[in-house]
Short mmCIF file of the C-alpha atoms (twelve columns), coordinates in Angstrom:
data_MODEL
# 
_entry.id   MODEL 
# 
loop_
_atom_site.group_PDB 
_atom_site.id 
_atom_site.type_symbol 
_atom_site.label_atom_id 
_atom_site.label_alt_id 
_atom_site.label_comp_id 
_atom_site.label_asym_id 
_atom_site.label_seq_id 
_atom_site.Cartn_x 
_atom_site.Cartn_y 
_atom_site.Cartn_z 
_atom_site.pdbx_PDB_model_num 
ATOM 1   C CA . UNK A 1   0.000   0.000   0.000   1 
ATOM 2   C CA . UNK A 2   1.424   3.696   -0.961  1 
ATOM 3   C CA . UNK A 3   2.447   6.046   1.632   1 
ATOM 4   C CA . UNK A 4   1.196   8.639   -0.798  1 
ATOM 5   C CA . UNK A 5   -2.273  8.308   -0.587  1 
ATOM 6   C CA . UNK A 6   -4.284  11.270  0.264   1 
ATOM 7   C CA . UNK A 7   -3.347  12.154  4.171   1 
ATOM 8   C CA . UNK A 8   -1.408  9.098   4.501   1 
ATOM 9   C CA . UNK A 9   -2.816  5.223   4.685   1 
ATOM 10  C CA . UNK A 10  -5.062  3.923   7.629   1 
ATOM 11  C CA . UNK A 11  -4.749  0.362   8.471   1 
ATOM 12  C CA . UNK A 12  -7.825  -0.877  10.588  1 
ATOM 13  C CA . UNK A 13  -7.709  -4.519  9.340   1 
ATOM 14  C CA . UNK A 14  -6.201  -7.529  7.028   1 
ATOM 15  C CA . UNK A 15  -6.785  -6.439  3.915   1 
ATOM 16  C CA . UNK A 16  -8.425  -3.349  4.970   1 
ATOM 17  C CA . UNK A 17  -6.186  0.287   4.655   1 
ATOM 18  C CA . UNK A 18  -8.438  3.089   3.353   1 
ATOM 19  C CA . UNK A 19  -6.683  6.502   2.398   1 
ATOM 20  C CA . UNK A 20  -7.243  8.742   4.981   1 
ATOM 21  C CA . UNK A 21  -8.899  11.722  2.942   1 
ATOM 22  C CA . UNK A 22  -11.645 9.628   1.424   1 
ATOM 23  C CA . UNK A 23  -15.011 10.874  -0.407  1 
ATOM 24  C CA . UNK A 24  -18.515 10.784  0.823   1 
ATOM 25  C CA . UNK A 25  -21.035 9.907   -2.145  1 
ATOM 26  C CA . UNK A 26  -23.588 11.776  -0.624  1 
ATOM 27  C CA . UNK A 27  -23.921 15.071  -2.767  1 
ATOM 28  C CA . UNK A 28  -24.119 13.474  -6.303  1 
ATOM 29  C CA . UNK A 29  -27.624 12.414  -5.647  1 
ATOM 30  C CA . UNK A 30  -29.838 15.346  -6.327  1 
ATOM 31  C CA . UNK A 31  -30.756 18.355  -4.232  1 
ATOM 32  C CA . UNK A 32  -30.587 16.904  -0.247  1 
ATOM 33  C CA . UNK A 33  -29.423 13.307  -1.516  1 
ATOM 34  C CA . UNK A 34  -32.836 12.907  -3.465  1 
ATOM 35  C CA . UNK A 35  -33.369 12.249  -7.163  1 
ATOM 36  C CA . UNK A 36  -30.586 12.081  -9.712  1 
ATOM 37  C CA . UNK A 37  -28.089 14.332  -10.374 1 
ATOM 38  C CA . UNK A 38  -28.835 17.538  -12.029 1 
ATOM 39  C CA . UNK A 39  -25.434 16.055  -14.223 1 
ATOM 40  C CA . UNK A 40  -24.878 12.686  -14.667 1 
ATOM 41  C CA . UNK A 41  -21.603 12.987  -16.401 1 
ATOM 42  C CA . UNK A 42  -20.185 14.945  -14.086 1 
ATOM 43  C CA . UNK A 43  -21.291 12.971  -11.315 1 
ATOM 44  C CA . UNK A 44  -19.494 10.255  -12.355 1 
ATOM 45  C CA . UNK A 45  -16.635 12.239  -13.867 1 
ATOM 46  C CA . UNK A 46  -16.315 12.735  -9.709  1 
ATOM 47  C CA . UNK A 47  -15.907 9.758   -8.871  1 
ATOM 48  C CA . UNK A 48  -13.186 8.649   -11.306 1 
ATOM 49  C CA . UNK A 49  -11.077 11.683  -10.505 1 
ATOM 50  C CA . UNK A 50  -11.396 10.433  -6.934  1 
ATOM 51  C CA . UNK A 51  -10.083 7.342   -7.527  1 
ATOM 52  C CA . UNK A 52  -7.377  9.146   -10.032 1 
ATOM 53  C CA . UNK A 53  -6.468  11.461  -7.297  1 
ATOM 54  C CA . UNK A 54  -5.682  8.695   -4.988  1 
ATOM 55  C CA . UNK A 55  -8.639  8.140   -2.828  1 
ATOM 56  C CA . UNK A 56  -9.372  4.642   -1.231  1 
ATOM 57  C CA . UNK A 57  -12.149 5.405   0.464   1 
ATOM 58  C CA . UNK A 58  -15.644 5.780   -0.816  1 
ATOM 59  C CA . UNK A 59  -18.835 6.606   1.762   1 
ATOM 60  C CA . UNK A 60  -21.691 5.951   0.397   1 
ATOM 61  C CA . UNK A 61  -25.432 4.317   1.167   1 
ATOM 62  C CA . UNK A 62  -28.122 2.851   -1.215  1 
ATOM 63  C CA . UNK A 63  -30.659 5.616   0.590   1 
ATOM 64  C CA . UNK A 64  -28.675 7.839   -0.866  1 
ATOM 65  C CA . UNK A 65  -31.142 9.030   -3.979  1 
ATOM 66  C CA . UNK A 66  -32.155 6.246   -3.056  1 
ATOM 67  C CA . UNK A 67  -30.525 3.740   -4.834  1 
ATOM 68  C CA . UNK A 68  -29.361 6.744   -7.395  1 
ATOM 69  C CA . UNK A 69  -25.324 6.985   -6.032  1 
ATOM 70  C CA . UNK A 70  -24.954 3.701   -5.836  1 
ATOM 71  C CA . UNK A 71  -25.914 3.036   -9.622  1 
ATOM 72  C CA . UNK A 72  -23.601 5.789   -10.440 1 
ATOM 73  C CA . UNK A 73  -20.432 4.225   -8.222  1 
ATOM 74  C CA . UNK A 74  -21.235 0.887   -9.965  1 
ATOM 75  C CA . UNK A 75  -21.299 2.712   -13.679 1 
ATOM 76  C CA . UNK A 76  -18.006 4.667   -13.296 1 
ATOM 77  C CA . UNK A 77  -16.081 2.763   -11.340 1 
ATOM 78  C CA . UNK A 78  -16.687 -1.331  -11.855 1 
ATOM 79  C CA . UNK A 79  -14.758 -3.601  -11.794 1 
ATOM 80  C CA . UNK A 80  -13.418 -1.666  -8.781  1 
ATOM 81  C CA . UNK A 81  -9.881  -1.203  -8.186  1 
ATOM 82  C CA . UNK A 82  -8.591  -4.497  -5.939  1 
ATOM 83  C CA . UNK A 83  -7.520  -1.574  -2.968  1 
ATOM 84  C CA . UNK A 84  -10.708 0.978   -3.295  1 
ATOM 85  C CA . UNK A 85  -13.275 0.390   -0.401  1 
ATOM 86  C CA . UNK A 86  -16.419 1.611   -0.382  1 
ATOM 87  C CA . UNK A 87  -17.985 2.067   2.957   1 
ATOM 88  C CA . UNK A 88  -21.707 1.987   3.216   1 
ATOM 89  C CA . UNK A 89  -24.469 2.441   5.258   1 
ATOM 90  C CA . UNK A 90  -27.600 0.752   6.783   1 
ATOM 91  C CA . UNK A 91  -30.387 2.238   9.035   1 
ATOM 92  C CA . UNK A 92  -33.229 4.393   7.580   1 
ATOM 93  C CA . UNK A 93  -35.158 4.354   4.205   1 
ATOM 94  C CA . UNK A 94  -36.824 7.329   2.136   1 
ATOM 95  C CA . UNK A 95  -39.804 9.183   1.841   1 
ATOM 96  C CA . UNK A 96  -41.488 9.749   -1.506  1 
ATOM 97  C CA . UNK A 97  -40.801 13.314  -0.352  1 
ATOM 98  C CA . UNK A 98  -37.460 12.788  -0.224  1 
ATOM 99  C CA . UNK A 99  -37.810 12.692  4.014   1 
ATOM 100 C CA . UNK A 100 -35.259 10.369  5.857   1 
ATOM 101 C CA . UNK A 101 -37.122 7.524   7.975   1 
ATOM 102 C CA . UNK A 102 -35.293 5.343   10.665  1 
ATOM 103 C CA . UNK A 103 -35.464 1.558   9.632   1 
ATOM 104 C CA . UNK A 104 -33.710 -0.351  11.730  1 
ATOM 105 C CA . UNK A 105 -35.801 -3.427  12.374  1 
ATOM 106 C CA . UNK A 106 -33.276 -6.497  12.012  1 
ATOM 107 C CA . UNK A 107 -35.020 -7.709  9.082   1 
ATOM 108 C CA . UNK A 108 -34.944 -4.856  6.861   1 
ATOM 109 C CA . UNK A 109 -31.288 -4.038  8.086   1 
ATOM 110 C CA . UNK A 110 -30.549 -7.465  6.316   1 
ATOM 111 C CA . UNK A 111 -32.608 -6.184  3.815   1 
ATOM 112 C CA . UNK A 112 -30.679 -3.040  3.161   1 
ATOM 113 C CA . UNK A 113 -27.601 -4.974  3.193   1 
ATOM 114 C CA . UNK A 114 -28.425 -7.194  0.112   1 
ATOM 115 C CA . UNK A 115 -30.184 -3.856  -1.886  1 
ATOM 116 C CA . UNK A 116 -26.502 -2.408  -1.222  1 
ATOM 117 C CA . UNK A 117 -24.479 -5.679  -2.719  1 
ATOM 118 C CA . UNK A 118 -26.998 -5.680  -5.373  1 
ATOM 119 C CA . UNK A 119 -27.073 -1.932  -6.942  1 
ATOM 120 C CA . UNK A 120 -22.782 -2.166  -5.774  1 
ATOM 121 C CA . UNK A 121 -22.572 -5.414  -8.024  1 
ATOM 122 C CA . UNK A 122 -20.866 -6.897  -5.169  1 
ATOM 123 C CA . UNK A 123 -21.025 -10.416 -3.598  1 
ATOM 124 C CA . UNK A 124 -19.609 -8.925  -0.562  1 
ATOM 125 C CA . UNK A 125 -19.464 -5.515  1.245   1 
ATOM 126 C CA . UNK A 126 -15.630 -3.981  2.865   1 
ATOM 127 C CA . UNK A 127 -17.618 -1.924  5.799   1 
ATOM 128 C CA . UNK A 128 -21.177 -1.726  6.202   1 
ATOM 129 C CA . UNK A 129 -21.857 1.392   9.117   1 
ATOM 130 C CA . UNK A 130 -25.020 0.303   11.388  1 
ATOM 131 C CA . UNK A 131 -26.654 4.281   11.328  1 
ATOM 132 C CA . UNK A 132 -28.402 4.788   14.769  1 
ATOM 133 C CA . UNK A 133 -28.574 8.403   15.602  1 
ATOM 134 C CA . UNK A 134 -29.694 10.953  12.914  1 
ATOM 135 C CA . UNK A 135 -27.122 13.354  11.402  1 
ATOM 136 C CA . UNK A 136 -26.774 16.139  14.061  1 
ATOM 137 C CA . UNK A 137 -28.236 14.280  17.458  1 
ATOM 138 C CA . UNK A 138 -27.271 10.851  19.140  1 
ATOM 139 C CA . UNK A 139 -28.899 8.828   21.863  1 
ATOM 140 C CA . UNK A 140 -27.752 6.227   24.141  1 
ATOM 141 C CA . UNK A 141 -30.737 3.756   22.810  1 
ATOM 142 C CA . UNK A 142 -29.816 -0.085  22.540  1 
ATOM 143 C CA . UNK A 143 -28.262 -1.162  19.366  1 
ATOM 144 C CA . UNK A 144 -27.511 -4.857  20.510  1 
ATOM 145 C CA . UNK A 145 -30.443 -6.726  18.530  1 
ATOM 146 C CA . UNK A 146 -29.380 -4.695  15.497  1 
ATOM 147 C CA . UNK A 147 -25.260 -4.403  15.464  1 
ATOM 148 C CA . UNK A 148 -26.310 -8.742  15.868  1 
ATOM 149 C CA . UNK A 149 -28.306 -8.712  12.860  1 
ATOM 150 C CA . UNK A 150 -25.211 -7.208  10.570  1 
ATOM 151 C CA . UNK A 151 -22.767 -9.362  13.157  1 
ATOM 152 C CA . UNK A 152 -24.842 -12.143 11.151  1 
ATOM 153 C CA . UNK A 153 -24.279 -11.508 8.036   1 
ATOM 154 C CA . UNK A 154 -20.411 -10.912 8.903   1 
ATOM 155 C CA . UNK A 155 -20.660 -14.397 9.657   1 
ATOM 156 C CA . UNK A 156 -22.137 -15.286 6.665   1 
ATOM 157 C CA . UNK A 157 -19.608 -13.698 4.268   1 
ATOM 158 C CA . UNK A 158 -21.626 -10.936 3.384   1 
ATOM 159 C CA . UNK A 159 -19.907 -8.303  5.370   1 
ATOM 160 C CA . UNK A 160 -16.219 -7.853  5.867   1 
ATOM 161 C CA . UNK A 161 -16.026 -5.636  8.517   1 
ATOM 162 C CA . UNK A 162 -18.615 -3.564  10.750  1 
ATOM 163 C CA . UNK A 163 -18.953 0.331   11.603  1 
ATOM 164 C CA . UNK A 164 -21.072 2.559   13.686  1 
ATOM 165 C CA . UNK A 165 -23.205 5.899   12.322  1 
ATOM 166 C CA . UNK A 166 -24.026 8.476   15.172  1 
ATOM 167 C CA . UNK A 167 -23.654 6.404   18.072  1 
ATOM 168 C CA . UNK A 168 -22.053 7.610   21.782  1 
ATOM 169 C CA . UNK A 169 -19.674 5.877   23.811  1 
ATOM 170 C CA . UNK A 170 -21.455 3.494   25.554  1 
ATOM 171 C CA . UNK A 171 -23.317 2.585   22.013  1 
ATOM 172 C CA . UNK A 172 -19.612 1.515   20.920  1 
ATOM 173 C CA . UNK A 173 -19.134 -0.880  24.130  1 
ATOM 174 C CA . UNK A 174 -22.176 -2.612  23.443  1 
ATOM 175 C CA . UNK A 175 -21.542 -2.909  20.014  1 
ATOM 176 C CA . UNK A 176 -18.005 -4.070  20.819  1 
ATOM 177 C CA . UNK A 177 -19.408 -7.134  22.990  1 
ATOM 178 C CA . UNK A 178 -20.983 -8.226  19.798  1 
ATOM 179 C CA . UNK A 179 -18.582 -8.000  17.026  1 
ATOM 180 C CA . UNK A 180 -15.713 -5.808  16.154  1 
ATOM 181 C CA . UNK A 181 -16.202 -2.182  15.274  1 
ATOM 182 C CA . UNK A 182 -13.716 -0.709  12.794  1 
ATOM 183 C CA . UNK A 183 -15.255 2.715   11.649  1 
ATOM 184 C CA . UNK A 184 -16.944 5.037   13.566  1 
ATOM 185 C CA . UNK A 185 -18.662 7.901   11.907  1 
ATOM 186 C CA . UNK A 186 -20.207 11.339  13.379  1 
ATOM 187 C CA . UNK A 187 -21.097 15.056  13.698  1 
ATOM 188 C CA . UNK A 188 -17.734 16.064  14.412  1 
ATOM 189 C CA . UNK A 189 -15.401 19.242  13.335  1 
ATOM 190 C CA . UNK A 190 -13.593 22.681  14.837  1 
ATOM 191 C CA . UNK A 191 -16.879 24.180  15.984  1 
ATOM 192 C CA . UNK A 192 -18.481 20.792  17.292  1 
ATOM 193 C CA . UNK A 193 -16.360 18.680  19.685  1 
ATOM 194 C CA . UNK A 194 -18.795 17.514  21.921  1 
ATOM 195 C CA . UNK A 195 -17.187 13.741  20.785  1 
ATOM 196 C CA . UNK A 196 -14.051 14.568  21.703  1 
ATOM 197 C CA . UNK A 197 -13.970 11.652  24.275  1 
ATOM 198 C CA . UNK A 198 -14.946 9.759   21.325  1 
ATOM 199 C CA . UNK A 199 -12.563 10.890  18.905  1 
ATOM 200 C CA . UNK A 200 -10.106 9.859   21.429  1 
ATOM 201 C CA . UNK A 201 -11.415 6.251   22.156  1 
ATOM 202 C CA . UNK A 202 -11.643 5.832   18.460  1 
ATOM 203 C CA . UNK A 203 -7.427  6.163   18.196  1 
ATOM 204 C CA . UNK A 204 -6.382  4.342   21.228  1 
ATOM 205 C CA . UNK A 205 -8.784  1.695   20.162  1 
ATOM 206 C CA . UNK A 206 -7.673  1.894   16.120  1 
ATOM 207 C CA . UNK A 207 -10.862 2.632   14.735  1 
ATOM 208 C CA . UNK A 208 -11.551 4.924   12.119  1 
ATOM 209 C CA . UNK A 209 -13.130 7.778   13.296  1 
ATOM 210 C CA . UNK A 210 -14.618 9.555   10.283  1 
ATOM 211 C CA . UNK A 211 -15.978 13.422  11.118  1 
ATOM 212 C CA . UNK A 212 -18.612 14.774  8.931   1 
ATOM 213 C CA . UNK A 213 -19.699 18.482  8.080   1 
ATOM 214 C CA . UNK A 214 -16.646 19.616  8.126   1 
ATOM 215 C CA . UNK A 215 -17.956 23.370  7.998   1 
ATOM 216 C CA . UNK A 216 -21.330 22.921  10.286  1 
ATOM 217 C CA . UNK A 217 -22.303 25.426  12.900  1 
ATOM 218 C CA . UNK A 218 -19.767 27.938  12.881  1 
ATOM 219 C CA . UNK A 219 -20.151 30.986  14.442  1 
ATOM 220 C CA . UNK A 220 -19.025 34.388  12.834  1 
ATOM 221 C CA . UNK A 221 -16.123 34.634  15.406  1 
ATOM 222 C CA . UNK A 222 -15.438 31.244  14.895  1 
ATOM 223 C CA . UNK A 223 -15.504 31.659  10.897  1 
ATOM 224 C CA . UNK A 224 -13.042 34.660  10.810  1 
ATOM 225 C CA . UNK A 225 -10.378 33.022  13.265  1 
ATOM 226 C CA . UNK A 226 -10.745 30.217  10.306  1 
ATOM 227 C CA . UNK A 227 -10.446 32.722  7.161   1 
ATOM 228 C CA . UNK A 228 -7.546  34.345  9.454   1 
ATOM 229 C CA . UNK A 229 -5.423  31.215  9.438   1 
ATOM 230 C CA . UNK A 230 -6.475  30.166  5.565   1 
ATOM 231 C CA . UNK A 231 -4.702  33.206  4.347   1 
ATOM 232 C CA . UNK A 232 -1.783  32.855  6.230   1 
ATOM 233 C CA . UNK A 233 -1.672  29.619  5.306   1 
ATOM 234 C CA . UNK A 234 -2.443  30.513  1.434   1 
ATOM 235 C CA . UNK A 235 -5.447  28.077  1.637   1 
ATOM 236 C CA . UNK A 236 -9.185  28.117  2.055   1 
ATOM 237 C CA . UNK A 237 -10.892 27.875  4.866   1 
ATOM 238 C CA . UNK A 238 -12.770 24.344  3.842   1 
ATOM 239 C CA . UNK A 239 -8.894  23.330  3.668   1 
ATOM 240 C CA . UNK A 240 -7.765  24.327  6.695   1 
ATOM 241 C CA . UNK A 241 -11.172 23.091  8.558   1 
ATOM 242 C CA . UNK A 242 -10.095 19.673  6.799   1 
ATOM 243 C CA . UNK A 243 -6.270  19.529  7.879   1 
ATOM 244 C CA . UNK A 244 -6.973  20.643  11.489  1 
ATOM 245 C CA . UNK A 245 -9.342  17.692  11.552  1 
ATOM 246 C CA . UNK A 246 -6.553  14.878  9.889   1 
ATOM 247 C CA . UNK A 247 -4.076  16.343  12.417  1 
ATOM 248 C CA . UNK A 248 -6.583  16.389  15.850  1 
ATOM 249 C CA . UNK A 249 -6.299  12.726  15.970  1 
ATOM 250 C CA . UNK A 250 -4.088  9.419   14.007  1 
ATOM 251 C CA . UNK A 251 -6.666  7.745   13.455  1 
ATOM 252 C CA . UNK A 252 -9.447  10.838  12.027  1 
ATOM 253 C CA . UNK A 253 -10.338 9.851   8.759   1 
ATOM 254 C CA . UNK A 254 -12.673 12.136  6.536   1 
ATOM 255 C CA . UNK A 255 -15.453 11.730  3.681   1 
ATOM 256 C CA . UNK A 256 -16.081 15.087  2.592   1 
ATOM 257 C CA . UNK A 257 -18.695 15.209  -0.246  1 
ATOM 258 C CA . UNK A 258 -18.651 17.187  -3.732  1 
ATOM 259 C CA . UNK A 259 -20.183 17.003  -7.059  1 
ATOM 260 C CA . UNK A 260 -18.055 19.385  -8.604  1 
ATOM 261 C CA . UNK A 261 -14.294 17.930  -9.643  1 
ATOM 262 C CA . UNK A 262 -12.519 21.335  -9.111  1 
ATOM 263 C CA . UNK A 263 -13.618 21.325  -5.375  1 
ATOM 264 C CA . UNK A 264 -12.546 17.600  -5.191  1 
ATOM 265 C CA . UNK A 265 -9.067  18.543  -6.140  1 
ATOM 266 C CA . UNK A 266 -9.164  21.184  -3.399  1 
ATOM 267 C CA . UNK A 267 -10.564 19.058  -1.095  1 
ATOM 268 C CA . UNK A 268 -8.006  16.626  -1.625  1 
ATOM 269 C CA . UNK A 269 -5.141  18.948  -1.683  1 
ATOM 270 C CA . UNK A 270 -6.131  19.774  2.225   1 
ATOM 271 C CA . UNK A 271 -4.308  16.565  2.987   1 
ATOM 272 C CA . UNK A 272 -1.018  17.542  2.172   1 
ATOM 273 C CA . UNK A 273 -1.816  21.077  4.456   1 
ATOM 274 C CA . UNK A 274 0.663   20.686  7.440   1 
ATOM 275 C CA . UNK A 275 -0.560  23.683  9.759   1 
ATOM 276 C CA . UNK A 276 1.467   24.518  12.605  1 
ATOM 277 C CA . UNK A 277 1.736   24.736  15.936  1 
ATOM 278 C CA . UNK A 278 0.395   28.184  16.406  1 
ATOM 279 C CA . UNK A 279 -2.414  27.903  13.913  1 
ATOM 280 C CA . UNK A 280 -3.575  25.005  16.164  1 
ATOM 281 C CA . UNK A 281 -3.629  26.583  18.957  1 
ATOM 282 C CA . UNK A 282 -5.284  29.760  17.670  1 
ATOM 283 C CA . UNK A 283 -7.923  27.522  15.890  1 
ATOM 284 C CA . UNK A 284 -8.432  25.773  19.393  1 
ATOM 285 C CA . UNK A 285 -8.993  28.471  21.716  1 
ATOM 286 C CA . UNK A 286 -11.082 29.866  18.926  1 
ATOM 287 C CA . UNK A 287 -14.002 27.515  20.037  1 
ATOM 288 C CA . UNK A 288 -12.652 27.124  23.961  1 
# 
């Protein structure tokens, strides 16, 4: 495996080492992951520049369009590359109005699973992420009968490896007891550390730890302490929000999502933004 994939190679597993700066899938469904995209083209122009640039780590989910980003992974980039893992996701289904609905009843989670290998063309999936909490709130609610319904399918071949969606701490240790967890993934960035405990189990454990909304719930204070540092550092803001995150913890990995190929470059080119000491620090007490 290269040492020069984008922000350096994460080994969680045999046969498992994602790139660090991956891509989440997310944003080449239509408007708020619903629908197609308003290019198809481009949308899977994306994706092979991804790859191109690097990347060994796709996020994606069959809810997202539904169905729709899956279709368009499967179109641009089968027969996938022997080290490109896509990580996917199980846990809720969609409205006809394009609303998000929680489905995690054992059955359809199994369900889910196979509609994923399916619209992948895959006979088995790298990661599958069990999605408990929505995107912005988490609560301590059992997983067990759930995190054992994908543990089952592990078993069977169908999974490779399992991952957690918006979960807390103690959500991890129960999910733990059942089967290993190598991929955590939640709200976290500069202005929202409130998983910080998390963050930190995540690399003293070796699991992935994979912050979304990079940008999310800044305040204007908070935003021009960010725009500060970017110029210094002759980078954007989005950059520097990105590198901060790759260097708060060894084991941070991140998704960030784009439909536009230009802002995957950039996004990409955040993971070879070293900031320094004092840029840390300011960026830090910032949000103290």
């Amino acid at each position: 495996m290269s040492e020069n994939l984008p922000g350096g190679p994460l080994t969680l597993a045999d046969g498992l080492t994602l790139s660090r700066m991956g891509y989440g899938a997310m944003q080449l469904a239509g408007p708020r992951a619903f629908g197609p995209p308003r290019d198809r083209e481009r949308a899977l122009a994306v994706l092979r520049e991804a790859v191109d640039l690097g990347v060994r780590h796709i996020d994606t989910s069959d809810f997202y369009g539904p169905v729709v980003v899956n279709e368009l992974i499967r179109e641009a980039l089968h027969p996938y590359p022997e080290d490109l893992h896509l990580v996917t996701k199980v846990g809720a289904r969609r409205g006809d109005d394009g609303s998000w609905i929680p489905s995690l009843d054992p059955a359809d989670l199994k369900a889910q699973v196979q509609e994923n290998l399916r619209h992948l063309g895959l006979d088995v999936l790298d990661v599958v992420n069990l999605r408990v909490g929505m995107s912005e709130s988490t609560t301590d609610a059992p997983l067990g009968e759930q995190f054992a319904a994908l543990a089952e399918l592990r078993q069977q071949g169908l999974i490779r490896h399992l991952g957690l969606s918006g979960v807390t701490l103690n959500q991890l240790t129960e999910a733990q007891a059942i089967a290993p967890v190598v991929t955590v993934q939640n709200l976290y960035n500069l202005a929202n550390r409130q998983d910080d405990a998390l963050v930190d189990r995540c690399a003293a454990e070796n699991i992935a730890f994979a912050a979304f909304f990079p940008l999310g719930g800044f305040t204007p204070l908070q935003s021009d302490t960010l725009s500060g540092v970017a110029a210094r550092m002759g980078a954007s803001p989005q950059q520097v929000a990105l590198a901060w995150l790759l260097q708060r913890s060894p084991t941070t990995v991140l998704i960030p999502g784009t439909s536009s190929v230009a802002h995957l470059r950039e996004n990409v080119a955040a993971a070879h933004l070293e900031l320094p000491s004092d840029a840390i620090e300011e960026l830090d007490a910032a949000v103290a």
